Amino acid sequence: MSSAGSHAALMDGVYRRQRHIYDITRKYYLLGRDHMIAGLGVPDGGTALELGCGTGRNLVLATRRYPKARFFGLDISTAMLETAARAVTQEGAGQRVKLAQGDATGFDAQTLFGEAGFDRVFISYSLSMIPGWEKTVGAALAAVKPGGSLHVVDFGRQERLPTWFKRLLRAWLAKFHVTPRDVMAEALESESRKCGASLSFRPLYRGYAVLAVVARPR
Ligand SMILES: C[S@@+](CC[C@H](N)C(=O)[O-])C[C@H]1O[C@@H](n2cnc3c(N)ncnc32)[C@H](O)[C@@H]1O
């Protein structure tokens, strides 16, 4: 099995049961997601892609907040995508959301979605689960149209939280195959420089999480 194939199988294994309680349980510790959605500013008639869309929770909320935009979701787990498709249908947003299975470290948006680029690309608590996540940063930026932006929310360095809390959190996250990316700012900075984009990087909740926005020039 290829490494993408084995990672897909791992994610399906992790989420096959978890997805049924995912949205209820994660709301207490995947902090900053609503903040990120509020800051997307998807233009009317515009498009937004979520990489690692999971259960579709963010996509559904984004369709409510930006009722004139179209949305796209990519995930490597077919189990998660099944749940996302159900959530989007229940929301009555099926016409405005397109989902596809794929690997966020390298994907062809034109083939998967019929779109070459997007006004917004966002990644919420997925870089910390993607092996080769730096490639995802590059692929995400490549999918942002000139004048558009990439938005990332994920676990931070917990630099202003007690050491015991940081240690416990990380040991617990590791059980779910989650690794906070301590060099995320550096990776985003380096990818931003390559395309002349500007980076804003903000720790949230004493460094529990981080919120980053990379704006591409026109
Ligand atoms: C912690 S969940 C986050 C889901 C959603 N973004 C949220 O904020 O609730 C991480 C998601 O990333 C997906 N994922 C992991 N590796 C991936 C990859 N290489 N390509 C695409 N999706 C991936 C997992 O299947 C899972 O649905």
GROMACS .gro file of C-alpha atoms and ligand atoms in nm:
model
  245
    1MET     CA    1   0.000   0.000   0.000
    2SER     CA    2   0.131   0.352  -0.079
    3SER     CA    3   0.203   0.586   0.214
    4ALA     CA    4  -0.105   0.796   0.120
    5GLY     CA    5  -0.309   0.474   0.109
    6SER     CA    6  -0.190   0.361   0.450
    7HIS     CA    7  -0.250   0.706   0.600
    8ALA     CA    8  -0.604   0.703   0.454
    9ALA     CA    9  -0.661   0.361   0.616
   10LEU     CA   10  -0.523   0.493   0.947
   11MET     CA   11  -0.754   0.797   0.938
   12ASP     CA   12  -1.054   0.577   0.851
   13GLY     CA   13  -0.960   0.355   1.145
   14VAL     CA   14  -0.928   0.651   1.383
   15TYR     CA   15  -1.255   0.809   1.274
   16ARG     CA   16  -1.485   0.518   1.178
   17ARG     CA   17  -1.649   0.528   1.525
   18GLN     CA   18  -1.520   0.865   1.651
   19ARG     CA   19  -1.698   1.060   1.376
   20HIS     CA   20  -2.034   0.993   1.539
   21ILE     CA   21  -1.931   1.184   1.853
   22TYR     CA   22  -1.671   1.407   1.690
   23ASP     CA   23  -1.859   1.737   1.673
   24ILE     CA   24  -1.991   1.715   2.030
   25THR     CA   25  -1.657   1.623   2.187
   26ARG     CA   26  -1.424   1.841   1.979
   27LYS     CA   27  -1.606   2.163   2.047
   28TYR     CA   28  -1.436   2.169   2.390
   29TYR     CA   29  -1.081   2.149   2.266
   30LEU     CA   30  -1.053   2.240   1.895
   31LEU     CA   31  -1.055   2.607   1.992
   32GLY     CA   32  -1.052   2.900   1.752
   33ARG     CA   33  -1.239   2.736   1.464
   34ASP     CA   34  -1.533   2.979   1.474
   35HIS     CA   35  -1.289   3.267   1.498
   36MET     CA   36  -1.121   3.143   1.181
   37ILE     CA   37  -1.456   3.106   0.999
   38ALA     CA   38  -1.557   3.460   1.100
   39GLY     CA   39  -1.230   3.591   0.958
   40LEU     CA   40  -1.253   3.413   0.623
   41GLY     CA   41  -1.442   3.700   0.459
   42VAL     CA   42  -1.538   3.488   0.157
   43PRO     CA   43  -1.661   3.732  -0.109
   44ASP     CA   44  -2.015   3.705  -0.250
   45GLY     CA   45  -2.001   3.469  -0.547
   46GLY     CA   46  -1.658   3.351  -0.431
   47THR     CA   47  -1.515   3.009  -0.347
   48ALA     CA   48  -1.350   2.851  -0.042
   49LEU     CA   49  -1.178   2.514   0.000
   50GLU     CA   50  -1.122   2.332   0.331
   51LEU     CA   51  -0.833   2.083   0.339
   52GLY     CA   52  -0.903   1.803   0.588
   53CYS     CA   53  -1.272   1.895   0.618
   54GLY     CA   54  -1.357   1.605   0.850
   55THR     CA   55  -1.725   1.586   0.945
   56GLY     CA   56  -1.807   1.902   0.747
   57ARG     CA   57  -1.872   2.100   1.067
   58ASN     CA   58  -1.674   2.405   0.946
   59LEU     CA   59  -1.816   2.389   0.594
   60VAL     CA   60  -2.173   2.389   0.723
   61LEU     CA   61  -2.108   2.690   0.949
   62ALA     CA   62  -1.929   2.869   0.666
   63THR     CA   63  -2.224   2.818   0.427
   64ARG     CA   64  -2.445   2.991   0.687
   65ARG     CA   65  -2.206   3.281   0.733
   66TYR     CA   66  -2.134   3.329   0.359
   67PRO     CA   67  -2.465   3.242   0.189
   68LYS     CA   68  -2.356   3.360  -0.156
   69ALA     CA   69  -2.033   3.163  -0.176
   70ARG     CA   70  -1.954   2.810  -0.293
   71PHE     CA   71  -1.755   2.566  -0.080
   72PHE     CA   72  -1.530   2.268  -0.139
   73GLY     CA   73  -1.401   2.007   0.106
   74LEU     CA   74  -1.115   1.760   0.069
   75ASP     CA   75  -1.039   1.476   0.310
   76ILE     CA   76  -0.834   1.158   0.294
   77SER     CA   77  -1.088   0.961   0.501
   78THR     CA   78  -1.390   0.827   0.318
   79ALA     CA   79  -1.557   0.761   0.656
   80MET     CA   80  -1.528   1.131   0.749
   81LEU     CA   81  -1.650   1.232   0.403
   82GLU     CA   82  -1.963   1.016   0.445
   83THR     CA   83  -2.044   1.208   0.763
   84ALA     CA   84  -1.966   1.542   0.595
   85ALA     CA   85  -2.194   1.461   0.299
   86ARG     CA   86  -2.477   1.380   0.540
   87ALA     CA   87  -2.423   1.706   0.734
   88VAL     CA   88  -2.421   1.915   0.417
   89THR     CA   89  -2.739   1.748   0.289
   90GLN     CA   90  -2.913   1.794   0.625
   91GLU     CA   91  -2.820   2.161   0.609
   92GLY     CA   92  -2.979   2.184   0.263
   93ALA     CA   93  -2.647   2.312   0.127
   94GLY     CA   94  -2.581   2.030  -0.120
   95GLN     CA   95  -2.589   2.266  -0.418
   96ARG     CA   96  -2.316   2.486  -0.273
   97VAL     CA   97  -2.075   2.230  -0.131
   98LYS     CA   98  -1.866   1.980  -0.324
   99LEU     CA   99  -1.667   1.713  -0.139
  100ALA     CA  100  -1.383   1.496  -0.266
  101GLN     CA  101  -1.148   1.231  -0.133
  102GLY     CA  102  -0.780   1.314  -0.168
  103ASP     CA  103  -0.447   1.376  -0.001
  104ALA     CA  104  -0.392   1.735   0.108
  105THR     CA  105  -0.014   1.701   0.057
  106GLY     CA  106  -0.069   1.698  -0.320
  107PHE     CA  107  -0.397   1.728  -0.507
  108ASP     CA  108  -0.530   1.848  -0.841
  109ALA     CA  109  -0.814   2.090  -0.766
  110GLN     CA  110  -0.914   2.112  -1.131
  111THR     CA  111  -0.966   1.735  -1.158
  112LEU     CA  112  -1.131   1.696  -0.816
  113PHE     CA  113  -1.349   2.007  -0.809
  114GLY     CA  114  -1.343   2.158  -1.157
  115GLU     CA  115  -1.178   2.471  -1.011
  116ALA     CA  116  -0.820   2.583  -1.070
  117GLY     CA  117  -0.808   2.808  -0.762
  118PHE     CA  118  -1.010   2.944  -0.471
  119ASP     CA  119  -1.061   3.284  -0.308
  120ARG     CA  120  -1.001   3.125   0.031
  121VAL     CA  121  -0.835   2.802   0.143
  122PHE     CA  122  -0.859   2.700   0.506
  123ILE     CA  123  -0.708   2.425   0.720
  124SER     CA  124  -0.849   2.359   1.065
  125TYR     CA  125  -0.675   2.120   1.306
  126SER     CA  126  -0.553   1.906   1.017
  127LEU     CA  127  -0.189   2.006   0.970
  128SER     CA  128  -0.127   1.844   1.310
  129MET     CA  129  -0.250   1.511   1.166
  130ILE     CA  130  -0.092   1.518   0.823
  131PRO     CA  131   0.247   1.350   0.775
  132GLY     CA  132   0.440   1.577   0.537
  133TRP     CA  133   0.225   1.872   0.650
  134GLU     CA  134   0.477   2.122   0.509
  135LYS     CA  135   0.381   1.998   0.162
  136THR     CA  136   0.019   2.074   0.245
  137VAL     CA  137   0.111   2.434   0.323
  138GLY     CA  138   0.270   2.464  -0.022
  139ALA     CA  139  -0.021   2.288  -0.197
  140ALA     CA  140  -0.274   2.505  -0.010
  141LEU     CA  141  -0.101   2.828  -0.108
  142ALA     CA  142  -0.076   2.712  -0.468
  143ALA     CA  143  -0.456   2.667  -0.465
  144VAL     CA  144  -0.521   3.026  -0.346
  145LYS     CA  145  -0.606   3.268  -0.627
  146PRO     CA  146  -0.403   3.590  -0.651
  147GLY     CA  147  -0.560   3.835  -0.407
  148GLY     CA  148  -0.697   3.547  -0.197
  149SER     CA  149  -0.586   3.405   0.136
  150LEU     CA  150  -0.498   3.089   0.326
  151HIS     CA  151  -0.630   3.055   0.684
  152VAL     CA  152  -0.493   2.804   0.935
  153VAL     CA  153  -0.606   2.722   1.287
  154ASP     CA  154  -0.436   2.446   1.485
  155PHE     CA  155  -0.266   2.357   1.812
  156GLY     CA  156   0.004   2.604   1.912
  157ARG     CA  157   0.317   2.571   2.124
  158GLN     CA  158   0.128   2.622   2.453
  159GLU     CA  159   0.414   2.857   2.544
  160ARG     CA  160   0.217   3.051   2.805
  161LEU     CA  161   0.053   2.750   2.968
  162PRO     CA  162   0.194   2.544   3.256
  163THR     CA  163   0.451   2.284   3.150
  164TRP     CA  164   0.251   2.003   3.313
  165PHE     CA  165  -0.054   2.099   3.105
  166LYS     CA  166   0.148   2.107   2.784
  167ARG     CA  167   0.299   1.765   2.860
  168LEU     CA  168  -0.037   1.607   2.942
  169LEU     CA  169  -0.206   1.762   2.638
  170ARG     CA  170   0.063   1.639   2.401
  171ALA     CA  171   0.066   1.286   2.544
  172TRP     CA  172  -0.312   1.272   2.508
  173LEU     CA  173  -0.308   1.414   2.152
  174ALA     CA  174  -0.044   1.159   2.049
  175LYS     CA  175  -0.298   0.883   2.120
  176PHE     CA  176  -0.507   1.031   1.837
  177HIS     CA  177  -0.206   1.065   1.601
  178VAL     CA  178  -0.201   1.443   1.653
  179THR     CA  179   0.132   1.630   1.676
  180PRO     CA  180   0.130   2.007   1.727
  181ARG     CA  181   0.357   2.161   1.462
  182ASP     CA  182   0.598   2.374   1.664
  183VAL     CA  183   0.765   2.513   1.353
  184MET     CA  184   0.441   2.609   1.181
  185ALA     CA  185   0.520   2.982   1.184
  186GLU     CA  186   0.856   2.917   1.018
  187ALA     CA  187   0.700   2.688   0.752
  188LEU     CA  188   0.426   2.940   0.673
  189GLU     CA  189   0.680   3.221   0.662
  190SER     CA  190   0.903   3.033   0.422
  191GLU     CA  191   0.613   2.936   0.187
  192SER     CA  192   0.476   3.292   0.203
  193ARG     CA  193   0.811   3.435   0.097
  194LYS     CA  194   0.817   3.209  -0.211
  195CYS     CA  195   0.501   3.368  -0.351
  196GLY     CA  196   0.542   3.720  -0.211
  197ALA     CA  197   0.252   3.670   0.033
  198SER     CA  198   0.220   3.835   0.374
  199LEU     CA  199   0.179   3.633   0.694
  200SER     CA  200  -0.010   3.718   1.011
  201PHE     CA  201   0.046   3.462   1.288
  202ARG     CA  202  -0.136   3.491   1.619
  203PRO     CA  203  -0.126   3.266   1.926
  204LEU     CA  204  -0.472   3.219   2.086
  205TYR     CA  205  -0.560   3.122   2.444
  206ARG     CA  206  -0.206   3.158   2.583
  207GLY     CA  207  -0.063   2.962   2.291
  208TYR     CA  208  -0.306   2.668   2.319
  209ALA     CA  209  -0.391   2.733   1.953
  210VAL     CA  210  -0.264   2.947   1.668
  211LEU     CA  211  -0.445   3.134   1.394
  212ALA     CA  212  -0.255   3.226   1.080
  213VAL     CA  213  -0.357   3.414   0.767
  214VAL     CA  214  -0.142   3.423   0.453
  215ALA     CA  215  -0.258   3.685   0.204
  216ARG     CA  216  -0.144   3.648  -0.156
  217PRO     CA  217  -0.080   3.962  -0.359
  218ARG     CA  218  -0.302   4.031  -0.667
  219LIG     C1  219  -0.882   1.667   1.355
  219LIG     S1  220  -0.971   1.642   1.207
  219LIG     C2  221  -1.021   1.811   1.168
  219LIG     C3  222  -1.151   1.814   1.092
  219LIG     C4  223  -1.206   1.956   1.066
  219LIG     N1  224  -1.116   2.032   0.986
  219LIG     C5  225  -1.238   2.027   1.194
  219LIG     O1  226  -1.185   2.136   1.219
  219LIG     O2  227  -1.324   1.977   1.269
  219LIG     C6  228  -0.843   1.614   1.089
  219LIG     C7  229  -0.894   1.570   0.953
  219LIG     O3  230  -0.783   1.570   0.862
  219LIG     C8  231  -0.799   1.459   0.776
  219LIG     N2  232  -0.669   1.426   0.717
  219LIG     C9  233  -0.562   1.372   0.780
  219LIG     N3  234  -0.461   1.357   0.692
  219LIG    C10  235  -0.504   1.406   0.572
  219LIG    C11  236  -0.444   1.419   0.444
  219LIG     N4  237  -0.318   1.379   0.419
  219LIG     N5  238  -0.518   1.472   0.344
  219LIG    C12  239  -0.647   1.512   0.366
  219LIG     N6  240  -0.708   1.502   0.486
  219LIG    C13  241  -0.637   1.450   0.588
  219LIG    C14  242  -0.854   1.351   0.867
  219LIG     O4  243  -0.913   1.245   0.794
  219LIG    C15  244  -0.954   1.430   0.950
  219LIG     O5  245  -1.080   1.433   0.891
   0.00000   0.00000   0.00000
